Amino acid sequence: MRFFTTGSLLAVALLCAGARPVFAQRPTAAQAQELLRTRPDLVAKLRQRLAGSGLTPDQVRARLRAEGYPEDLLDPYLADMPTATDSVGPSDSVLSAARMLGITDSTDADLTPSRVRATPAPAAIDTNALRDRPGSDTAAFVTPPRDSGYTVFGLNVFQNGTSQFDPNGAGPVDANYRLGPGDQIVLILTGDVELAHTLDVTREGFVVIPQVGQLHVANLTLGQLEDLLYSRLGRVYSGVRRGGGTTRFSVSVSRLRSNQVFVVGDVVSPGSYRVSSAGTALTALYAAGGPALSGSLRGVEVRRGGAVVSTLDVYDYLLNGDASKDVRLENGDIVFVPPYKSRVRVVGEVLRPATYELKSGETLADVLRAAGGFTARAARRRVQIERIVPAAQRTSGGRDRVVVDVASDALATGYGPALPLEAGDVIRVFPVAERVRDRVTVNGNVWTPGPQGMTPGMTLGEALRRAGGPRPDSYLGQVLISRLRPDSTRIQLRASLRDSTGTPTEDISLREDDEITVYSLTDFRPQRYV
């Protein structure tokens, strides 16, 4: 059982309520414990980790039993237990078992034992919107856990309830659009005659134009239809000629038919779907909810008549805006999503920490480029890779995990050497050191105290002038300089000022990290009180 002090319970309860700390009224211990108990967000996250671990429920129970845990400890969070309660947050023993199974690690700040109950997510603050870098205005209210990279890049595109992938049912379409039964065409003639015809493509694939007759248009593109109309209309209207006739015409699609396509494989909702004839593989994927957690985003196949006509890499669309492989679907097409083959996780100082799918031959530089590259705080010359040794290379003795350090100047420019990656790799990009170099600090009775940039040959008098000089009531007899030595100890140097302009009697040369203190006359007076 975990015990909380009254103060910690009060702080957590106020944070959950979204209020400022007001100590006029204290919640009871039972009220605070209830606030700490309900964490449905962590339950959902833990279930997602278990679902993506690749372990069957029987394997999870066997691992727990072998490590001395109750074998039914994680049953409420397994996919085959949908009736389990969602209101009780995971306990420390549950999180320790999850850590043992390898589905969480130290980067999961909100799934760390002893922190789950101490840091509940505020109901009034969207923590997903606070996943930016520290230092934002919202950081003063709540510090969200750093994204541990478990989010699979690209899947969230298909999880938004919008119509962003739905094509316009009334067009327009390009000249390569192929006509078929169910389309509606508008033909307009101007010049010697003024006519407008609305033509429906019949099930047999033809249209009937008054005074012209029947035209078979199924499987013709709009460009081919225009060539056909020049020939057939020219027989009836003498003014219809290419390049300057007296009768002109225009043809457009006013209503698009719908095609029946099949989305199968590792998708959220496989099945048959009716999509617009202008729809593409992305349209069908969106209708089916997108690839499942086990589905591939890099090798989506479009099969037509038993042959693969196109292979879509969704990363090309998301990262480069390239939709050239996103072919337009036809009736009876099959969109097949295979399971993914290899994924790696990128965490730390990159723009998009996430889990990325690898294609054959992709390297460390490719993954870092997909992650958006380094942030300004990244230590760009060193990357660490935590690797699960491939099965064929494992030896006895439990040496199944290794750490590979990649140190190269090429990381800073081209994102590193062409280093091949293995499935399950965790790539960590570290921040730069927190220590600030080339500065001195002026404190005390000056007009603008604070840190200053260090320049070669900088002296005490120059630092005082940059700080605006001493105030009129400054004590001129002593200025203290605290200097940091290489062994992290400090020595104290003393100087005096000639007058209130801040000119030292002995202008001492400064060094990096020197701290200068100017005293006020009131600092040496005894404290007065009544």
XYZ file of C-alpha atoms in Angstrom:
530
model
C 0.000 0.000 0.000
C 1.280 3.512 -0.892
C 0.892 6.295 1.702
C 0.598 9.991 0.873
C 1.139 12.965 3.097
C -1.730 15.365 3.614
C 0.165 18.075 1.693
C 0.832 15.886 -1.352
C -2.801 14.740 -1.445
C -3.980 18.335 -1.292
C -1.677 19.442 -4.135
C -2.709 16.610 -6.404
C -6.407 17.165 -5.690
C -6.109 20.849 -6.580
C -4.190 20.069 -9.751
C -6.856 17.594 -10.857
C -9.534 20.214 -10.215
C -7.678 22.695 -12.479
C -7.573 25.368 -9.746
C -4.854 27.515 -8.291
C -3.440 26.337 -4.940
C -5.786 27.757 -2.301
C -5.259 26.404 1.193
C -8.416 27.738 2.792
C -10.157 24.380 2.510
C -8.431 20.984 2.670
C -9.939 17.908 0.984
C -10.329 14.789 3.008
C -7.932 11.892 2.487
C -10.717 9.822 0.906
C -11.479 12.588 -1.637
C -7.836 12.917 -2.619
C -7.389 9.157 -2.971
C -10.440 9.023 -5.267
C -8.929 11.706 -7.493
C -5.717 9.723 -7.690
C -7.476 6.453 -8.411
C -9.172 7.239 -11.718
C -6.743 7.249 -14.666
C -8.486 5.901 -17.792
C -5.832 7.500 -20.024
C -3.127 5.311 -18.503
C -5.310 2.205 -18.825
C -5.721 2.911 -22.557
C -2.001 3.553 -22.970
C -1.035 0.336 -21.183
C -3.492 -1.642 -23.319
C -1.961 -0.114 -26.439
C 1.532 -1.153 -25.308
C 0.373 -4.725 -24.684
C -1.429 -4.878 -28.036
C 1.681 -3.703 -29.865
C 4.114 -5.978 -28.011
C 3.454 -8.994 -30.221
C 2.837 -11.211 -27.168
C -0.255 -13.373 -26.984
C -2.246 -13.382 -23.723
C -0.933 -16.869 -22.932
C 2.649 -15.709 -23.449
C 2.073 -12.706 -21.171
C 0.704 -14.940 -18.413
C 3.595 -17.395 -18.807
C 6.188 -14.601 -18.517
C 4.482 -13.204 -15.424
C 4.367 -16.650 -13.809
C 8.062 -17.229 -14.561
C 9.050 -13.916 -12.955
C 7.039 -14.529 -9.780
C 4.060 -12.262 -10.557
C 0.428 -13.448 -10.376
C -0.305 -14.756 -13.854
C -3.633 -12.877 -14.027
C -2.095 -9.527 -12.993
C -2.393 -7.963 -16.467
C -5.656 -9.653 -17.512
C -7.701 -6.398 -17.175
C -5.389 -4.756 -19.753
C -5.248 -7.543 -22.364
C -7.117 -7.254 -25.631
C -9.084 -10.435 -24.958
C -10.611 -8.961 -21.778
C -12.863 -6.150 -23.151
C -15.148 -6.138 -20.132
C -12.447 -5.061 -17.690
C -12.976 -1.802 -15.861
C -11.448 1.350 -17.333
C -11.699 3.518 -14.250
C -8.957 2.140 -12.042
C -5.454 3.288 -12.818
C -2.607 0.750 -13.006
C -0.871 0.040 -9.709
C 2.874 0.014 -9.100
C 2.969 -3.787 -9.339
C 1.224 -3.651 -12.734
C 3.700 -1.077 -14.022
C 6.657 -3.066 -12.694
C 5.356 -6.140 -14.514
C 4.959 -4.076 -17.709
C 8.552 -2.879 -17.332
C 9.683 -6.505 -16.917
C 7.900 -7.475 -20.150
C 9.774 -4.706 -21.984
C 6.694 -2.787 -23.149
C 7.621 0.337 -21.135
C 10.924 1.898 -20.196
C 12.387 4.930 -18.431
C 11.208 7.323 -21.152
C 7.588 6.608 -20.204
C 7.409 9.190 -17.443
C 3.667 8.714 -16.950
C 3.999 4.899 -16.787
C 6.765 4.878 -14.198
C 6.010 3.155 -10.855
C 5.347 5.555 -7.948
C 4.754 8.475 -10.364
C 1.382 7.433 -11.769
C -0.532 8.211 -8.595
C 1.536 11.282 -7.788
C 1.063 13.081 -11.129
C -2.497 12.735 -12.448
C -3.350 14.448 -15.710
C -5.373 17.664 -15.137
C -8.850 17.354 -16.582
C -8.934 20.960 -17.784
C -5.622 20.888 -19.662
C -5.012 19.057 -22.947
C -1.665 17.368 -22.334
C -1.418 16.348 -25.998
C -1.177 20.028 -26.878
C 1.691 20.449 -24.414
C 4.117 18.031 -26.042
C 6.257 20.903 -27.293
C 9.681 21.579 -25.962
C 10.132 22.897 -22.411
C 10.051 26.659 -22.165
C 6.630 27.291 -23.649
C 4.104 29.460 -21.867
C 2.080 26.410 -20.852
C 5.033 24.825 -19.045
C 4.311 27.040 -16.028
C 1.000 25.257 -15.473
C 1.871 21.631 -16.202
C 4.948 19.749 -17.402
C 3.792 16.934 -19.700
C 5.798 13.732 -20.025
C 8.217 13.720 -22.926
C 6.905 11.769 -25.913
C 8.534 8.377 -25.533
C 8.252 7.626 -29.246
C 5.647 4.866 -28.926
C 3.225 6.682 -31.259
C 3.441 5.011 -34.678
C 4.094 7.759 -37.197
C 1.319 8.192 -39.763
C -1.474 6.169 -38.162
C -3.104 9.254 -36.604
C -3.808 10.634 -40.096
C -6.519 8.014 -40.565
C -7.964 8.346 -37.066
C -9.352 11.888 -37.398
C -13.105 12.101 -37.952
C -12.970 14.446 -40.950
C -13.686 14.209 -44.666
C -10.262 15.340 -45.787
C -9.764 12.365 -48.126
C -13.248 12.416 -49.679
C -13.094 13.583 -53.326
C -15.614 16.068 -54.665
C -18.604 14.109 -55.958
C -19.290 16.745 -58.635
C -15.734 16.994 -59.941
C -13.753 18.601 -61.349
C -11.604 15.840 -62.767
C -8.481 15.928 -64.907
C -8.154 14.931 -68.550
C -6.969 11.436 -67.534
C -10.232 10.567 -65.776
C -11.834 7.456 -67.312
C -15.572 7.520 -67.847
C -17.834 4.662 -66.832
C -21.453 3.693 -66.164
C -23.062 6.067 -63.676
C -21.154 9.217 -64.695
C -23.050 12.265 -65.866
C -21.617 14.513 -68.587
C -22.528 18.074 -69.571
C -21.989 19.027 -73.247
C -22.317 22.720 -74.187
C -22.187 24.074 -77.769
C -21.845 27.793 -78.543
C -21.447 29.852 -81.715
C -23.636 28.983 -84.694
C -25.829 26.966 -82.319
C -26.520 27.427 -78.613
C -27.211 24.049 -76.981
C -26.610 22.313 -73.646
C -27.066 18.592 -73.073
C -26.909 16.592 -69.827
C -25.842 13.050 -70.724
C -25.905 10.006 -68.456
C -23.541 7.143 -69.161
C -25.716 4.038 -69.272
C -24.896 0.651 -67.849
C -23.814 -0.440 -71.331
C -21.296 2.416 -71.369
C -22.721 4.818 -73.963
C -24.416 8.230 -74.107
C -27.051 9.492 -76.539
C -26.582 13.014 -77.957
C -29.662 14.523 -79.642
C -29.221 14.824 -83.441
C -25.828 13.118 -83.160
C -26.641 9.651 -81.930
C -25.113 7.063 -79.663
C -21.463 7.284 -78.555
C -19.691 4.552 -76.633
C -17.642 6.361 -73.948
C -16.919 3.715 -71.292
C -13.217 3.502 -70.451
C -12.427 6.658 -72.451
C -10.552 9.490 -70.801
C -11.883 13.031 -71.082
C -9.099 13.789 -73.559
C -10.088 10.846 -75.771
C -13.766 11.838 -75.512
C -12.926 15.318 -76.787
C -11.208 13.830 -79.865
C -14.238 11.632 -80.492
C -16.628 14.584 -80.206
C -14.686 16.606 -82.807
C -15.271 13.772 -85.238
C -18.929 13.006 -84.449
C -20.146 16.587 -83.881
C -18.388 17.738 -87.049
C -20.650 15.483 -89.100
C -23.754 17.308 -87.832
C -22.470 20.852 -87.163
C -20.219 22.100 -89.932
C -18.774 24.823 -87.723
C -17.152 22.315 -85.360
C -13.494 22.250 -86.398
C -10.195 22.175 -84.580
C -8.389 25.507 -84.405
C -10.944 28.261 -84.995
C -14.305 26.824 -86.042
C -17.495 28.855 -85.799
C -19.052 26.371 -83.372
C -17.267 25.527 -80.159
C -18.067 22.932 -77.522
C -16.993 22.057 -74.010
C -17.489 18.811 -72.117
C -17.216 18.208 -68.366
C -18.249 15.659 -65.758
C -21.051 16.977 -63.534
C -21.597 13.857 -61.406
C -19.188 11.055 -60.574
C -20.129 7.424 -60.225
C -19.088 5.291 -57.253
C -16.919 2.187 -57.380
C -16.999 -0.847 -55.138
C -13.515 -1.633 -53.823
C -12.214 -4.027 -51.192
C -9.823 -3.083 -48.397
C -8.258 -6.143 -46.773
C -5.237 -7.115 -44.721
C -4.063 -5.459 -41.520
C -6.570 -2.585 -41.468
C -8.868 -1.352 -38.729
C -12.119 -2.262 -40.536
C -11.524 -4.555 -43.529
C -14.391 -5.011 -45.955
C -16.117 -3.739 -49.079
C -16.515 0.018 -49.579
C -18.126 2.266 -52.153
C -15.888 5.202 -52.994
C -16.090 7.922 -55.579
C -14.647 7.086 -58.997
C -12.171 9.909 -58.374
C -11.068 8.205 -55.160
C -7.586 6.792 -54.704
C -5.926 4.208 -52.477
C -5.731 6.808 -49.688
C -9.485 7.364 -49.975
C -10.157 3.660 -49.491
C -7.681 3.430 -46.604
C -9.368 6.335 -44.856
C -12.794 4.737 -45.328
C -11.483 1.565 -43.645
C -9.987 3.455 -40.691
C -6.408 3.149 -41.928
C -3.841 0.437 -41.236
C -4.074 -1.356 -37.899
C -1.249 -1.214 -35.361
C 0.290 -4.242 -37.058
C -0.230 -2.902 -40.598
C 2.342 -1.455 -42.950
C 2.349 2.120 -44.186
C 5.240 1.580 -46.581
C 3.915 -1.168 -48.877
C 0.157 -0.711 -49.498
C -0.686 -2.689 -52.646
C -3.416 -1.930 -55.201
C -4.397 -5.152 -56.958
C -6.432 -5.198 -60.175
C -7.324 -8.329 -62.106
C -4.934 -10.458 -60.045
C -1.900 -8.197 -60.618
C -0.324 -5.476 -58.470
C -0.774 -2.211 -60.406
C 0.758 0.094 -57.780
C 2.487 0.036 -54.390
C 1.800 3.069 -52.209
C 4.305 4.333 -49.635
C 2.280 6.567 -47.319
C 5.529 8.119 -46.016
C 6.115 9.648 -49.469
C 2.788 11.418 -49.104
C 3.238 12.478 -45.471
C 6.902 13.522 -45.583
C 7.413 14.719 -49.172
C 3.908 15.480 -50.450
C 4.435 12.939 -53.264
C 1.161 11.272 -54.294
C 2.346 9.959 -57.668
C 1.897 6.316 -56.560
C -1.599 7.000 -55.167
C -3.461 5.637 -58.168
C -7.133 6.217 -58.893
C -9.194 3.139 -58.077
C -11.503 1.272 -60.425
C -14.482 -0.949 -59.735
C -13.418 -4.236 -58.125
C -9.933 -3.086 -57.074
C -8.391 -4.596 -53.953
C -6.353 -2.452 -51.532
C -4.173 -4.816 -49.511
C -2.268 -3.735 -46.371
C 0.424 -6.277 -45.401
C 1.866 -6.515 -41.877
C 4.880 -4.344 -41.187
C 8.335 -5.938 -41.314
C 10.531 -3.625 -39.280
C 10.035 -0.626 -36.996
C 12.418 1.502 -34.941
C 11.745 4.096 -32.255
C 13.281 7.582 -32.190
C 13.265 9.527 -28.910
C 14.985 12.626 -27.605
C 15.905 15.830 -29.371
C 14.277 15.338 -32.773
C 11.321 17.239 -34.171
C 9.001 14.218 -34.345
C 9.769 11.549 -31.726
C 7.813 8.484 -32.852
C 8.009 4.893 -34.047
C 8.960 4.663 -37.733
C 8.613 1.810 -40.188
C 11.711 0.826 -42.149
C 11.998 -0.285 -45.756
C 14.788 -2.559 -46.868
C 18.101 -0.708 -47.124
C 17.132 2.344 -45.070
C 19.750 3.613 -42.638
C 20.119 5.790 -39.551
C 20.263 8.936 -41.696
C 16.954 8.042 -43.388
C 15.182 7.560 -40.052
C 16.526 10.809 -38.588
C 15.423 12.605 -41.734
C 11.923 11.122 -41.393
C 11.872 12.307 -37.767
C 12.375 15.882 -38.989
C 16.037 16.136 -38.038
C 17.566 17.501 -34.868
C 16.175 20.224 -32.650
C 18.286 23.207 -31.661
C 19.007 21.549 -28.294
C 20.355 18.305 -29.769
C 23.930 17.136 -29.275
C 24.366 16.466 -32.967
C 27.629 14.528 -32.937
C 26.482 11.523 -30.897
C 23.515 9.179 -31.179
C 22.903 6.088 -29.083
C 21.133 2.960 -30.329
C 19.628 0.371 -28.002
C 19.441 -2.833 -30.026
C 17.862 -6.244 -29.620
C 20.434 -8.600 -31.114
C 19.012 -10.436 -34.163
C 18.059 -14.032 -33.388
C 20.812 -15.532 -35.557
C 23.512 -13.572 -33.669
C 22.397 -14.233 -30.093
C 24.619 -16.159 -27.713
C 23.967 -17.764 -24.370
C 24.252 -15.771 -21.169
C 21.414 -13.322 -21.701
C 23.342 -10.929 -23.979
C 20.296 -10.237 -26.126
C 20.384 -6.436 -25.808
C 23.334 -4.179 -26.598
C 24.008 -0.433 -26.796
C 25.721 1.027 -29.864
C 27.199 4.535 -29.675
C 27.439 6.393 -32.982
C 29.832 9.349 -32.825
C 30.494 11.154 -36.091
C 30.830 14.709 -37.350
C 28.633 13.681 -40.278
C 25.664 13.502 -37.902
C 25.609 17.285 -37.625
C 25.243 17.834 -41.384
C 23.919 14.807 -43.258
C 22.474 12.954 -40.233
C 25.301 10.519 -39.998
C 26.911 7.577 -41.767
C 24.954 4.983 -43.721
C 24.523 2.781 -40.655
C 22.031 -0.078 -41.148
C 19.379 -0.534 -38.481
C 17.699 -3.589 -36.997
C 14.035 -4.143 -36.129
C 13.292 -2.932 -32.607
C 16.149 -0.413 -32.415
C 15.630 2.548 -30.073
C 17.510 5.634 -31.287
C 18.200 8.254 -28.628
C 19.302 11.788 -29.448
C 20.697 13.534 -26.375
C 20.452 17.243 -25.515
C 23.479 19.486 -25.254
C 25.051 20.116 -21.863
C 23.114 22.449 -19.592
C 26.142 24.450 -18.531
C 26.381 27.933 -20.065
C 29.888 28.990 -21.065
C 31.572 32.362 -21.763
C 29.711 34.407 -19.221
C 30.285 36.392 -16.054
C 27.633 37.576 -13.612
C 27.323 40.963 -11.889
C 25.098 40.951 -8.793
C 24.230 43.435 -6.097
C 23.918 47.191 -6.050
C 24.231 47.996 -9.787
C 21.628 49.358 -12.125
C 21.248 46.254 -14.372
C 22.467 43.155 -12.528
C 22.636 39.791 -14.264
C 24.796 37.613 -16.526
C 26.978 39.083 -19.270
C 28.769 37.620 -22.249
C 32.452 37.014 -21.668
C 34.897 38.546 -24.173
C 38.677 38.025 -24.351
C 40.523 40.475 -22.095
C 37.398 41.558 -20.255
C 38.074 43.396 -16.993
C 36.168 44.267 -13.838
C 35.647 47.874 -14.909
C 34.164 46.837 -18.255
C 31.736 44.432 -16.573
C 30.584 47.159 -14.167
C 30.042 49.597 -17.035
C 27.932 47.027 -18.898
C 25.834 46.631 -15.742
C 25.123 50.385 -15.756
C 27.671 51.182 -13.047
C 27.216 51.152 -9.267
C 24.322 52.967 -7.673
C 24.971 56.155 -5.659
C 24.635 54.371 -2.312
C 27.168 51.641 -3.207
C 29.969 50.754 -0.807
C 33.168 51.662 -2.680
C 35.573 50.052 -0.279
C 35.061 46.490 -1.456
C 33.839 44.616 -4.541
C 33.868 40.805 -4.257
C 34.846 38.514 -7.166
C 34.069 34.817 -6.688
C 36.151 32.715 -9.118
C 35.549 29.073 -10.033
C 38.683 26.932 -10.066
C 39.248 23.770 -12.150
C 38.568 21.550 -9.128
C 35.086 23.159 -8.732
C 36.111 25.109 -5.614
C 35.961 28.889 -5.478
C 38.379 31.587 -4.354
C 37.412 35.141 -3.394
C 39.156 38.178 -4.884
C 38.583 41.712 -3.621
C 38.819 45.099 -5.290
C 37.800 48.649 -4.438
C 36.296 51.508 -6.443
C 37.805 54.974 -6.767
C 34.483 56.784 -7.059
C 30.800 56.259 -7.862
C 31.542 56.000 -11.603
C 32.641 52.398 -11.015
C 36.349 52.775 -11.866
C 38.334 50.127 -9.928
C 41.568 51.055 -8.177
C 42.966 47.837 -9.655
C 41.244 46.677 -12.814
C 41.312 42.872 -12.443
C 41.097 40.664 -15.538
C 38.051 38.434 -15.419
C 37.691 34.752 -16.186
C 34.787 32.599 -17.287
C 32.115 32.030 -14.594
C 33.352 34.879 -12.353
C 30.604 36.242 -10.090
C 30.937 39.938 -9.122
C 29.076 41.361 -6.128
C 28.722 45.109 -5.465
C 27.504 45.948 -1.944
C 25.232 48.735 -0.733
C 25.969 50.890 2.313
C 22.781 49.563 3.873
C 24.218 46.038 3.749
C 26.621 47.004 6.569
C 24.149 48.831 8.793
C 22.549 47.016 11.706
C 18.917 46.068 11.200
C 16.529 48.552 12.775
C 13.279 47.492 14.348
C 10.648 48.780 16.734
